Coordinates of C-alpha atoms in Angstrom, one line a residue:
Chain A
M684 CA 40.3 40.9 -17.7
R685 CA 40.0 38.0 -15.2
V686 CA 36.3 37.2 -15.3
V687 CA 34.7 35.0 -12.8
T688 CA 31.0 34.5 -13.5
V689 CA 29.2 34.3 -10.2
A690 CA 25.8 32.9 -9.4
A691 CA 24.2 34.2 -6.2
A692 CA 21.7 31.4 -5.4
Q693 CA 19.2 33.1 -3.1
M694 CA 17.0 30.5 -1.5
G695 CA 13.4 30.9 -0.4
P696 CA 12.2 29.7 3.0
I697 CA 13.0 26.2 4.4
Q698 CA 10.4 25.0 6.8
K699 CA 11.2 23.0 10.0
S700 CA 9.6 20.0 8.5
D701 CA 11.4 20.1 5.1
S702 CA 13.9 17.2 4.6
R703 CA 17.6 17.8 3.8
A704 CA 16.9 15.8 0.6
A705 CA 14.2 18.2 -0.5
V706 CA 16.5 21.2 0.1
I707 CA 19.4 19.6 -1.7
E708 CA 17.1 19.1 -4.7
R709 CA 16.3 22.8 -4.8
M710 CA 20.0 23.6 -4.5
V711 CA 20.9 21.3 -7.4
R712 CA 18.2 22.9 -9.5
L713 CA 19.7 26.3 -8.8
M714 CA 23.1 24.9 -9.7
E715 CA 21.8 23.6 -13.0
A716 CA 20.4 27.1 -13.8
A717 CA 23.8 28.6 -12.8
K718 CA 25.6 26.2 -15.2
A719 CA 23.2 27.1 -18.0
A720 CA 24.0 30.8 -17.4
G721 CA 27.8 30.2 -17.6
A722 CA 28.6 30.5 -13.9
D723 CA 32.0 29.4 -12.5
L724 CA 31.0 29.8 -8.8
I725 CA 27.7 29.4 -7.0
V726 CA 27.1 31.1 -3.7
Y727 CA 24.5 29.6 -1.4
P728 CA 23.1 31.2 1.8
E729 CA 24.2 30.8 5.5
L730 CA 22.9 27.5 7.0
A731 CA 21.6 26.6 3.6
L732 CA 20.6 23.1 4.3
T733 CA 17.9 23.7 7.0
T734 CA 15.5 26.3 8.4
F735 CA 17.2 29.0 10.4
F736 CA 17.0 26.9 13.6
P737 CA 18.6 29.4 16.0
R738 CA 15.2 31.0 16.3
W739 CA 14.0 28.0 18.2
Y740 CA 14.8 27.5 21.9
M741 CA 15.8 23.8 22.3
P742 CA 16.8 22.7 25.9
D743 CA 17.6 19.3 24.6
W744 CA 21.0 19.2 22.9
T745 CA 20.3 15.9 21.2
E746 CA 17.6 17.8 19.3
V747 CA 20.0 20.7 18.6
D748 CA 22.5 18.3 17.1
T749 CA 19.9 17.1 14.5
W750 CA 20.4 20.5 12.7
F751 CA 24.2 19.9 12.4
E752 CA 26.4 18.1 9.8
R753 CA 29.0 15.8 11.2
E754 CA 30.7 15.3 7.8
M755 CA 31.1 17.6 4.8
P756 CA 30.5 16.1 2.3
G757 CA 28.4 13.5 4.1
P758 CA 25.4 11.4 3.4
N759 CA 23.1 14.5 3.4
T760 CA 25.2 16.5 0.9
A761 CA 26.8 13.9 -1.4
A762 CA 24.3 14.7 -4.2
L763 CA 25.2 18.3 -4.1
F764 CA 28.9 17.7 -4.4
E765 CA 28.3 15.1 -7.1
A766 CA 26.4 17.8 -9.1
A767 CA 29.2 20.3 -8.5
R768 CA 31.7 17.9 -9.9
Q769 CA 29.5 17.1 -12.8
H770 CA 28.9 20.8 -13.6
E771 CA 32.5 21.9 -12.8
M772 CA 31.0 24.5 -10.4
A773 CA 33.0 26.1 -7.6
M774 CA 30.8 26.6 -4.5
Y775 CA 30.3 28.5 -1.3
L776 CA 28.1 26.6 1.1
G777 CA 27.0 27.5 4.6
Y778 CA 26.0 24.9 7.1
A779 CA 26.0 24.0 10.8
E780 CA 29.2 22.1 11.7
L781 CA 29.5 19.6 14.5
T782 CA 33.2 18.6 14.9
T783 CA 34.3 15.1 15.9
D784 CA 35.3 16.6 19.3
H785 CA 31.8 18.1 19.7
H786 CA 32.3 21.7 19.0
R787 CA 29.6 23.6 17.1
F788 CA 30.2 26.3 14.5
N789 CA 28.3 28.3 12.0
T790 CA 30.5 27.4 9.0
A791 CA 31.0 28.0 5.3
I792 CA 33.3 26.2 2.9
L793 CA 34.6 27.0 -0.5
T794 CA 35.1 24.3 -3.0
D795 CA 36.8 24.4 -6.5
K796 CA 35.6 23.1 -9.9
T797 CA 36.4 19.6 -8.9
A798 CA 34.3 19.9 -5.7
S799 CA 37.4 19.7 -3.6
L800 CA 37.7 21.7 -0.4
V801 CA 39.6 25.0 -0.9
G802 CA 39.0 26.6 2.4
K803 CA 36.8 26.7 5.5
Y804 CA 35.5 29.7 7.5
R805 CA 33.7 29.7 10.9
K806 CA 31.5 32.7 11.7
I807 CA 33.2 35.1 14.0
H808 CA 30.5 37.7 14.8
L809 CA 27.7 35.7 16.3
P810 CA 24.7 37.9 17.0
G811 CA 21.9 37.2 19.5
H812 CA 22.0 35.7 22.9
V813 CA 22.7 32.5 24.9
D814 CA 19.5 32.0 27.0
Y815 CA 15.8 32.3 26.3
D816 CA 14.9 36.0 26.2
T817 CA 11.4 36.9 27.2
E818 CA 11.8 40.5 26.0
R819 CA 12.3 39.6 22.4
T820 CA 9.5 39.2 19.8
H821 CA 11.5 36.1 18.6
Q822 CA 14.6 34.3 19.7
H823 CA 18.0 34.6 18.1
L824 CA 20.1 32.0 19.9
E825 CA 23.3 31.9 17.8
K826 CA 25.4 32.6 20.9
R827 CA 23.8 29.5 22.4
Y828 CA 24.2 27.0 19.6
F829 CA 27.6 28.1 18.2
E830 CA 31.0 29.0 19.4
P831 CA 32.7 32.0 17.8
G832 CA 34.8 31.0 14.8
D833 CA 38.4 30.1 15.5
L834 CA 39.9 30.3 12.0
G835 CA 40.2 34.1 11.6
F836 CA 39.4 35.6 8.2
P837 CA 41.6 33.7 5.8
V838 CA 41.6 34.2 2.0
F839 CA 42.1 31.6 -0.7
R840 CA 43.4 31.5 -4.2
M841 CA 40.9 29.9 -6.6
L842 CA 39.6 30.5 -10.2
G843 CA 42.6 32.8 -10.8
G844 CA 41.7 35.2 -8.0
I845 CA 41.8 35.7 -4.2
F846 CA 38.5 34.9 -2.3
G847 CA 37.4 35.4 1.2
M848 CA 34.3 34.3 3.2
A849 CA 32.0 35.8 5.8
I850 CA 28.7 34.8 7.2
C851 CA 25.6 37.0 7.9
N852 CA 26.2 39.4 10.8
D853 CA 30.0 39.4 9.9
R854 CA 29.0 41.6 7.0
R855 CA 28.0 44.5 9.3
W856 CA 31.5 44.7 10.8
P857 CA 34.1 46.7 8.8
E858 CA 36.8 44.6 10.5
T859 CA 35.6 41.6 8.5
Y860 CA 36.3 43.2 5.1
R861 CA 39.5 45.0 6.3
V862 CA 41.2 41.9 7.6
M863 CA 40.6 40.2 4.2
G864 CA 41.4 43.4 2.3
L865 CA 44.8 43.4 4.0
Q866 CA 45.3 40.0 2.3
G867 CA 44.4 41.4 -1.1
V868 CA 40.9 39.9 -1.3
E869 CA 39.3 40.3 -4.7
M870 CA 35.9 38.8 -3.9
V871 CA 34.1 38.3 -0.6
V872 CA 31.3 35.7 -0.7
L873 CA 28.8 35.5 2.1
G874 CA 25.4 34.1 3.0
Y875 CA 22.9 35.3 5.5
N876 CA 19.5 34.8 7.3
T877 CA 18.2 38.1 8.4
P878 CA 14.8 38.4 10.1
S879 CA 12.6 41.1 8.5
V880 CA 12.0 42.8 11.9
N881 CA 14.5 43.6 14.6
S882 CA 13.6 41.3 17.5
Q883 CA 14.4 44.1 20.0
K884 CA 12.8 47.0 18.1
N885 CA 9.5 46.4 16.3
A886 CA 9.6 49.7 14.5
E887 CA 12.6 48.5 12.6
G888 CA 11.0 46.6 9.7
P889 CA 12.0 45.3 6.3
Q890 CA 12.7 48.6 4.7
Q891 CA 15.4 49.5 7.2
R892 CA 16.7 45.9 7.3
Y893 CA 17.2 45.9 3.5
F894 CA 18.9 49.3 3.7
H895 CA 21.4 48.3 6.4
S896 CA 22.2 45.0 4.6
E897 CA 23.0 46.8 1.4
L898 CA 24.8 49.7 3.1
V899 CA 27.4 47.5 4.9
M900 CA 28.1 45.3 1.9
Q901 CA 28.5 48.3 -0.4
A902 CA 30.8 50.1 2.1
G903 CA 32.9 46.9 2.5
A904 CA 33.3 46.5 -1.2
Y905 CA 34.2 50.1 -1.9
Q906 CA 36.6 50.5 1.1
N907 CA 38.5 47.4 0.2
S908 CA 38.0 47.7 -3.6
C909 CA 36.7 44.1 -3.9
W910 CA 33.6 42.4 -5.2
V911 CA 31.1 41.4 -2.5
V912 CA 28.4 38.7 -3.2
G913 CA 25.8 38.5 -0.4
V914 CA 23.2 35.8 -0.6
A915 CA 20.0 35.5 1.5
K916 CA 17.8 32.8 2.7
A917 CA 14.5 34.6 2.4
G918 CA 10.8 34.5 2.9
V919 CA 8.6 33.1 5.6
E920 CA 9.9 30.2 7.6
D921 CA 7.2 28.7 9.9
G922 CA 5.7 32.1 10.4
H923 CA 9.0 34.0 10.7
P924 CA 9.8 36.4 7.8
L925 CA 13.4 36.8 6.5
I926 CA 14.5 39.5 4.1
G927 CA 15.9 38.7 0.7
G928 CA 17.9 41.4 -1.0
S929 CA 20.8 39.2 -2.3
I930 CA 23.2 41.5 -4.1
I931 CA 26.4 41.5 -6.2
V932 CA 28.4 44.6 -5.5
N933 CA 31.3 45.8 -7.6
P934 CA 34.6 47.2 -6.2
D935 CA 33.2 50.8 -6.5
G936 CA 30.5 49.8 -4.0
E937 CA 27.8 49.8 -6.7
I938 CA 25.1 47.1 -6.8
V939 CA 25.2 45.4 -10.2
A940 CA 22.6 42.7 -9.5
K941 CA 19.9 42.4 -6.9
A942 CA 17.2 39.9 -6.1
A943 CA 13.6 40.9 -6.8
T944 CA 11.9 38.2 -4.8
E945 CA 12.0 36.4 -1.5
G946 CA 12.1 33.0 -3.0
D947 CA 14.6 30.7 -4.8
E948 CA 16.2 33.2 -7.3
L949 CA 19.5 33.2 -9.2
L950 CA 21.5 36.4 -9.9
V951 CA 24.4 35.9 -12.4
H952 CA 27.1 38.4 -13.1
A953 CA 30.4 38.3 -14.9
C954 CA 32.8 39.8 -12.4
D955 CA 36.1 41.1 -13.7
L956 CA 38.6 40.6 -10.8
D957 CA 40.9 43.2 -12.5
A958 CA 38.3 45.8 -11.7
T959 CA 39.6 45.6 -8.1
K960 CA 43.0 47.0 -9.2
F961 CA 42.3 50.7 -9.6
G962 CA 41.0 51.3 -6.1
K963 CA 43.7 49.1 -4.5
A964 CA 46.4 51.1 -6.3
T965 CA 45.0 54.6 -5.7
I966 CA 42.6 55.9 -3.0
F967 CA 42.8 52.6 -1.1
D968 CA 46.5 51.9 -1.5
F969 CA 46.8 50.8 2.1
A970 CA 50.6 50.8 2.1
R971 CA 50.6 54.5 1.2
H972 CA 47.7 55.8 3.2
R973 CA 46.9 53.7 6.3
R974 CA 48.3 55.0 9.6
I975 CA 48.3 52.0 11.9
E976 CA 50.0 53.9 14.8
H977 CA 46.6 55.6 15.3
Y978 CA 44.4 52.4 15.1
S979 CA 45.6 50.7 18.2
R980 CA 42.3 50.7 20.0
I981 CA 40.8 48.5 17.3
T982 CA 42.9 45.5 18.5
S983 CA 43.8 46.5 22.0
Q984 CA 40.2 46.9 23.4
T985 CA 37.1 44.9 22.7
G986 CA 34.4 47.2 24.2
V987 CA 34.0 50.9 24.6
I988 CA 36.2 52.9 27.0
L989 CA 34.6 56.3 27.6
P990 CA 36.7 59.4 28.0
P991 CA 37.0 60.7 31.6
E992 CA 34.1 62.8 32.9
A993 CA 34.9 66.5 32.9
Chain B
M907 CA 16.4 63.2 25.0
R908 CA 19.7 65.0 24.8
V909 CA 19.2 67.3 21.8
V910 CA 22.1 69.1 20.1
T911 CA 20.9 71.3 17.3
V912 CA 23.6 71.2 14.6
A913 CA 24.1 73.5 11.7
A914 CA 26.1 72.1 8.8
A915 CA 27.5 75.2 7.2
Q916 CA 28.4 74.2 3.6
M917 CA 30.4 76.8 1.9
G918 CA 30.5 77.6 -1.8
P919 CA 33.7 78.2 -3.6
I920 CA 36.6 80.4 -2.4
Q921 CA 38.7 81.7 -5.2
K922 CA 42.5 82.1 -4.8
S923 CA 42.1 85.9 -4.9
D924 CA 39.4 86.0 -2.1
S925 CA 40.7 87.6 1.1
R926 CA 40.4 85.9 4.5
A927 CA 38.3 88.8 5.7
A928 CA 35.7 88.2 2.9
V929 CA 35.6 84.5 3.8
I930 CA 35.2 85.2 7.5
E931 CA 32.3 87.6 6.6
R932 CA 30.5 84.7 4.8
M933 CA 31.2 82.4 7.8
V934 CA 29.8 84.9 10.2
R935 CA 26.7 85.3 8.0
L936 CA 26.2 81.5 8.1
M937 CA 26.6 81.6 11.9
E938 CA 24.0 84.3 12.3
A939 CA 21.6 82.1 10.3
A940 CA 22.5 79.1 12.4
K941 CA 21.8 81.1 15.5
A942 CA 18.4 82.2 14.2
A943 CA 17.6 78.5 13.5
G944 CA 18.4 77.6 17.1
A945 CA 21.7 75.8 16.5
D946 CA 24.1 74.9 19.4
L947 CA 27.0 73.9 17.1
I948 CA 28.1 75.0 13.7
V949 CA 30.3 72.8 11.5
Y950 CA 32.4 74.4 8.8
P951 CA 34.3 72.7 6.0
E952 CA 37.9 71.5 5.8
L953 CA 40.4 74.3 5.1
A954 CA 37.4 76.7 5.5
L955 CA 39.4 79.9 5.3
T956 CA 40.9 79.7 1.9
T957 CA 40.6 78.1 -1.5
F958 CA 41.6 74.4 -1.6
F959 CA 45.3 75.3 -2.2
P960 CA 46.7 71.7 -2.4
R961 CA 45.5 71.7 -6.0
W962 CA 48.3 74.2 -6.8
Y963 CA 51.9 73.2 -7.1
M964 CA 54.1 75.8 -5.3
P965 CA 57.8 75.2 -5.3
D966 CA 58.3 78.3 -3.1
W967 CA 57.6 77.4 0.5
T968 CA 57.2 81.1 1.5
E969 CA 54.2 81.2 -0.8
V970 CA 52.9 77.9 0.6
D971 CA 53.0 79.4 4.1
T972 CA 50.7 82.3 3.1
W973 CA 47.9 79.7 3.1
F974 CA 48.5 78.7 6.7
E975 CA 47.5 80.1 10.1
R976 CA 50.2 80.7 12.7
E977 CA 47.7 81.3 15.5
M978 CA 44.1 80.2 16.3
P979 CA 42.4 82.4 17.0
G980 CA 44.7 85.0 15.4
P981 CA 44.3 88.3 13.5
N982 CA 42.6 86.5 10.6
T983 CA 40.0 84.8 12.6
A984 CA 39.3 87.0 15.6
A985 CA 36.1 88.2 14.2
L986 CA 34.8 84.6 13.8
F987 CA 35.6 83.8 17.4
E988 CA 34.0 87.1 18.6
A989 CA 30.8 86.1 16.7
A990 CA 30.9 82.6 18.2
R991 CA 31.2 84.1 21.7
Q992 CA 28.4 86.6 21.0
H993 CA 26.0 83.9 19.6
E994 CA 27.1 81.3 22.2
M995 CA 27.8 78.9 19.3
A996 CA 30.0 75.9 19.6
M997 CA 32.1 75.4 16.4
Y998 CA 34.1 72.9 14.3
L999 CA 36.6 74.8 12.1
G1000 CA 39.0 73.4 9.6
Y1001 CA 42.2 75.3 8.7
A1002 CA 45.8 74.9 7.6
E1003 CA 48.0 75.0 10.8
L1004 CA 51.6 76.1 10.8
T1005 CA 53.2 75.3 14.2
T1006 CA 55.7 77.5 16.0
D1007 CA 58.3 74.9 15.2
H1008 CA 57.3 74.9 11.6
H1009 CA 55.3 71.8 11.1
R1010 CA 52.3 71.9 8.8
F1011 CA 49.0 70.1 9.4
N1012 CA 45.5 69.9 8.0
T1013 CA 43.8 70.7 11.2
A1014 CA 40.3 71.1 12.8
I1015 CA 39.4 72.5 16.2
L1016 CA 36.3 72.2 18.3
T1017 CA 35.3 75.2 20.5
D1018 CA 32.5 75.4 23.0
K1019 CA 29.8 78.0 23.5
T1020 CA 32.3 80.4 25.0
A1021 CA 34.5 80.0 22.0
S1022 CA 37.1 78.3 24.1
L1023 CA 39.1 75.5 22.6
V1024 CA 37.8 72.0 23.5
G1025 CA 39.9 69.9 21.2
K1026 CA 42.2 69.7 18.2
Y1027 CA 42.4 67.1 15.5
R1028 CA 45.1 66.8 12.7
K1029 CA 44.1 65.0 9.6
I1030 CA 45.6 61.5 9.5
H1031 CA 44.6 60.1 6.1
L1032 CA 46.2 62.5 3.7
P1033 CA 45.3 61.7 0.1
G1034 CA 47.2 62.6 -3.0
H1035 CA 50.9 62.9 -3.6
V1036 CA 54.2 64.7 -2.7
D1037 CA 55.6 65.8 -6.1
Y1038 CA 54.1 67.3 -9.3
D1039 CA 52.3 64.5 -11.1
T1040 CA 52.1 64.9 -14.9
E1041 CA 49.6 62.0 -15.2
R1042 CA 46.8 63.7 -13.3
T1043 CA 44.1 65.9 -14.7
H1044 CA 44.7 68.1 -11.6
Q1045 CA 47.1 68.1 -8.7
H1046 CA 46.3 66.9 -5.2
L1047 CA 49.4 67.8 -3.1
E1048 CA 48.2 67.2 0.4
K1049 CA 51.1 64.8 1.0
R1050 CA 53.4 67.6 0.0
Y1051 CA 52.0 70.4 2.1
F1052 CA 51.0 68.5 5.3
E1053 CA 52.4 66.0 7.7
P1054 CA 50.1 63.2 8.8
G1055 CA 48.2 64.1 12.0
D1056 CA 50.0 63.2 15.2
L1057 CA 47.1 63.5 17.7
G1058 CA 45.2 60.2 17.0
F1059 CA 41.4 60.3 16.9
P1060 CA 40.5 61.7 20.3
V1061 CA 36.9 62.4 21.5
F1062 CA 35.8 65.3 23.6
R1063 CA 32.9 65.9 26.0
M1064 CA 30.9 69.0 25.1
L1065 CA 27.3 70.1 25.0
G1066 CA 26.4 67.1 27.2
G1067 CA 27.7 64.6 24.6
I1068 CA 30.8 62.9 23.2
F1069 CA 32.2 64.4 20.0
G1070 CA 34.9 63.4 17.6
M1071 CA 36.4 65.0 14.5
A1072 CA 37.7 63.8 11.1
I1073 CA 38.7 65.6 8.0
C1074 CA 37.8 64.8 4.3
N1075 CA 39.5 61.6 3.2
D1076 CA 39.4 60.3 6.8
R1077 CA 35.7 59.7 6.2
R1078 CA 36.4 57.0 3.7
W1079 CA 38.3 54.9 6.2
P1080 CA 36.3 52.7 8.6
E1081 CA 39.2 52.9 11.1
T1082 CA 38.4 56.6 11.6
Y1083 CA 34.9 55.9 13.0
R1084 CA 35.8 52.7 14.8
V1085 CA 38.6 54.3 16.9
M1086 CA 36.2 57.0 18.0
G1087 CA 33.3 54.5 18.4
L1088 CA 35.5 52.6 20.8
Q1089 CA 35.6 55.8 22.9
G1090 CA 31.8 56.0 22.8
V1091 CA 31.5 58.8 20.2
E1092 CA 28.0 60.1 19.8
M1093 CA 28.7 62.6 17.0
V1094 CA 31.5 62.8 14.4
V1095 CA 31.8 66.2 12.7
L1096 CA 33.9 66.5 9.6
G1097 CA 34.6 68.9 6.7
Y1098 CA 35.8 68.1 3.2
N1099 CA 36.9 69.4 -0.2
T1100 CA 36.3 66.8 -2.8
P1101 CA 37.0 67.4 -6.4
S1102 CA 34.0 66.5 -8.6
V1103 CA 36.2 64.3 -10.9
N1104 CA 38.7 61.7 -9.8
S1105 CA 42.1 63.1 -10.9
Q1106 CA 43.3 59.7 -11.9
K1107 CA 40.1 58.4 -13.6
N1108 CA 38.1 60.9 -15.7
A1109 CA 35.2 58.5 -16.0
E1110 CA 34.6 58.9 -12.2
G1111 CA 32.5 62.1 -12.2
P1112 CA 30.2 63.8 -9.7
Q1113 CA 27.5 61.2 -9.5
Q1114 CA 29.9 58.5 -8.3
R1115 CA 31.8 61.0 -6.1
Y1116 CA 28.5 62.0 -4.3
F1117 CA 27.6 58.3 -3.9
H1118 CA 30.9 57.4 -2.3
S1119 CA 30.9 60.4 0.0
E1120 CA 27.4 59.4 1.3
L1121 CA 28.1 55.7 1.4
V1122 CA 31.1 56.0 3.7
M1123 CA 29.5 58.5 6.1
Q1124 CA 26.3 56.4 6.3
A1125 CA 28.3 53.2 7.0
G1126 CA 30.4 55.0 9.6
A1127 CA 27.3 56.3 11.4
Y1128 CA 25.4 52.9 11.4
Q1129 CA 28.4 50.7 12.3
N1130 CA 29.2 52.9 15.3
S1131 CA 25.7 54.0 16.1
C1132 CA 26.6 57.7 16.1
W1133 CA 25.6 60.9 14.3
V1134 CA 27.8 62.0 11.4
V1135 CA 27.8 65.5 10.1
G1136 CA 29.8 66.0 6.9
V1137 CA 30.2 69.5 5.5
A1138 CA 31.6 70.4 2.0
K1139 CA 33.3 73.3 0.5
A1140 CA 31.7 73.1 -2.9
G1141 CA 31.4 74.7 -6.3
V1142 CA 33.9 75.9 -8.8
E1143 CA 37.2 77.3 -7.4
D1144 CA 39.2 79.0 -10.1
G1145 CA 37.9 76.5 -12.7
H1146 CA 38.2 73.4 -10.4
P1147 CA 34.8 71.9 -9.4
L1148 CA 34.2 70.5 -6.0
I1149 CA 31.1 68.4 -5.0
G1150 CA 28.7 69.6 -2.3
G1151 CA 26.5 67.0 -0.7
S1152 CA 26.8 68.0 2.9
I1153 CA 24.8 65.7 5.0
I1154 CA 23.6 65.0 8.5
V1155 CA 23.3 61.2 9.1
N1156 CA 21.5 59.6 12.1
P1157 CA 22.8 56.6 14.1
D1158 CA 20.8 54.3 11.8
G1159 CA 22.9 55.5 8.9
E1160 CA 20.0 57.4 7.4
I1161 CA 20.4 60.8 5.8
V1162 CA 18.2 63.3 7.7
A1163 CA 19.4 66.5 5.9
K1164 CA 21.2 67.0 2.7
A1165 CA 22.5 70.1 0.8
A1166 CA 20.7 70.9 -2.4
T1167 CA 23.2 73.4 -3.8
E1168 CA 27.0 73.8 -4.3
G1169 CA 27.0 77.2 -2.6
D1170 CA 26.9 78.6 0.9
E1171 CA 24.0 76.6 2.4
L1172 CA 22.9 75.8 5.9
L1173 CA 21.4 72.5 7.1
V1174 CA 20.0 72.5 10.6
H1175 CA 18.9 69.4 12.4
A1176 CA 18.0 68.7 16.1
C1177 CA 20.0 65.6 16.8
D1178 CA 19.1 63.5 19.9
L1179 CA 22.3 62.0 21.2
D1180 CA 20.2 59.4 23.1
A1181 CA 19.3 58.0 19.7
T1182 CA 22.8 56.5 19.7
K1183 CA 22.0 54.3 22.7
F1184 CA 19.9 51.5 21.0
G1185 CA 22.5 50.5 18.5
K1186 CA 25.4 50.8 21.0
A1187 CA 23.5 48.5 23.4
T1188 CA 22.3 45.9 20.9
I1189 CA 23.7 44.9 17.4
F1190 CA 26.9 47.1 17.9
D1191 CA 27.5 46.3 21.6
F1192 CA 31.2 46.0 21.0
A1193 CA 32.0 44.4 24.3
R1194 CA 29.7 41.5 23.5
H1195 CA 30.3 41.0 19.8
R1196 CA 33.8 42.2 18.7
R1197 CA 36.5 39.5 18.4
I1198 CA 39.8 41.4 18.5
E1199 CA 41.8 38.2 18.5
H1200 CA 40.9 37.9 14.8
Y1201 CA 41.6 41.6 13.9
S1202 CA 45.3 41.7 14.4
R1203 CA 46.3 42.5 10.8
I1204 CA 44.4 45.8 11.1
T1205 CA 47.1 47.1 13.4
S1206 CA 50.1 44.9 12.7
Q1207 CA 50.4 45.5 9.0
T1208 CA 50.0 48.7 7.0
G1209 CA 49.8 47.4 3.5
V1210 CA 48.6 44.3 1.8
I1211 CA 50.3 40.9 2.3
L1212 CA 49.2 38.5 -0.4
P1213 CA 48.6 34.8 0.4
P1214 CA 51.3 32.5 -0.9
E1215 CA 51.1 31.5 -4.6
A1216 CA 49.7 28.0 -5.0

């Protein structure tokens, strides 16, 4: 047994007008509860420090930059890191990153029990669009405000195991899990903000959105025999509803814990990293079963190439 | 609307002693029912003509070859092709293929409404093992009796759409669906024989086996926005139970039809191939969203490469 007790710290809505300090206070409260429940690692959502600002079209880039962090930790987040050090709590934290040379990324970091940086990940699968879209019921401007991640899908040794990160829409792509699976990942941690209605298809409401969210994380866990911890920012932000549905999935693809609300809510589960071994050694023993000579399209072509017409 | 009405022709058990002629008679009966229900395409299981013989260890290769077809169509299967021609029924048929130069494959073919060959697929992800395994509750000797498929994952134009094939364990691998998705596949048809208990883990019984079978087909359908039709050979073959659970999955990953028995059973569903378009044009618009520069491990390495020890 190599048990890592994980706390999935789902967060309820953050309004545009909420201060960073108020949000950090909620996050520290969740961390205290995680500590009391014996957690080693707390997982916060994507862009955990602010409202999901990519829903707002902002022509003024000075305004855009107010949603970004220039340092991590920095003045806005020092209190969170201080609490992590005090509680000896490892952490996954999603935030908007503005680099010193002015690149913008949708980023997550992993810190250890001393609150020291273990690894960084920048979101690769950015959904949405670049320009204001009059056809959509609401905007989803991630492709405007962020560049695609440039760090790949690295994994990191921590807490006696092998951890990987993803962010939101990454979870829908089997490539995400597989690239980490090929590095022996034992737990994938990820945060998300997922609107409750498809902005391009009104008929696709919360029920289907919850279903898809679970489906992809369960498949990713099973097909790579790893734990997956998915954590939502949920609820209604300035009139825009987000699904909750934070889950902890075991290496068999089974949901072992699931959020019941769309507010701040903690799920705690003792995850045995050794439970990943059976699948990795049998049905998903990649070395024995994968046939990369037949996968070449996956890396040689980005989009669809249709077969010739008859 | 581009509707293809599909009949998933689940088959109950085939005993070792059952003749090919008796099996073909059952298959023709299923085809007649499919015709009566308005089907354009009937999908039979993996190795549909015989019992699942890879569960038997046979040191004598002459005996092994009695389970294989040397011609397709051939004397054993002429009646099935004749019925397909008569009913103008396209067909997916799984069988054990012995080539003229004596290679053995776990194969499936697709034929059109004139019963002419449209395409062939040879199973790529062979599960199981090569030699008799004393540790297992039952043998699974696919790696002994078959070579891995050498035809890749091609797609074929037929019935006004784009079709792809897979076989059994292929369905658990996201690479299977993705390689076909990158060719614009609109419907993946596949057959399987799945023991009701994991031969290496007694605790993994039917409930979990059904769950995994559904999970991977639903994820494959959603993540590539295509229909998936999975068809079981089911029930107890000479004392060895196989799961049923044949399903038809829509491009949203939702199960629209599901077998209720472990016997011969037909599921018929009118599948609109145009229902694949929304997903392919939005969330899974590969050209816009995939980032192949970060996927290189998927084709450059077969097995796991662990990160360096700290």
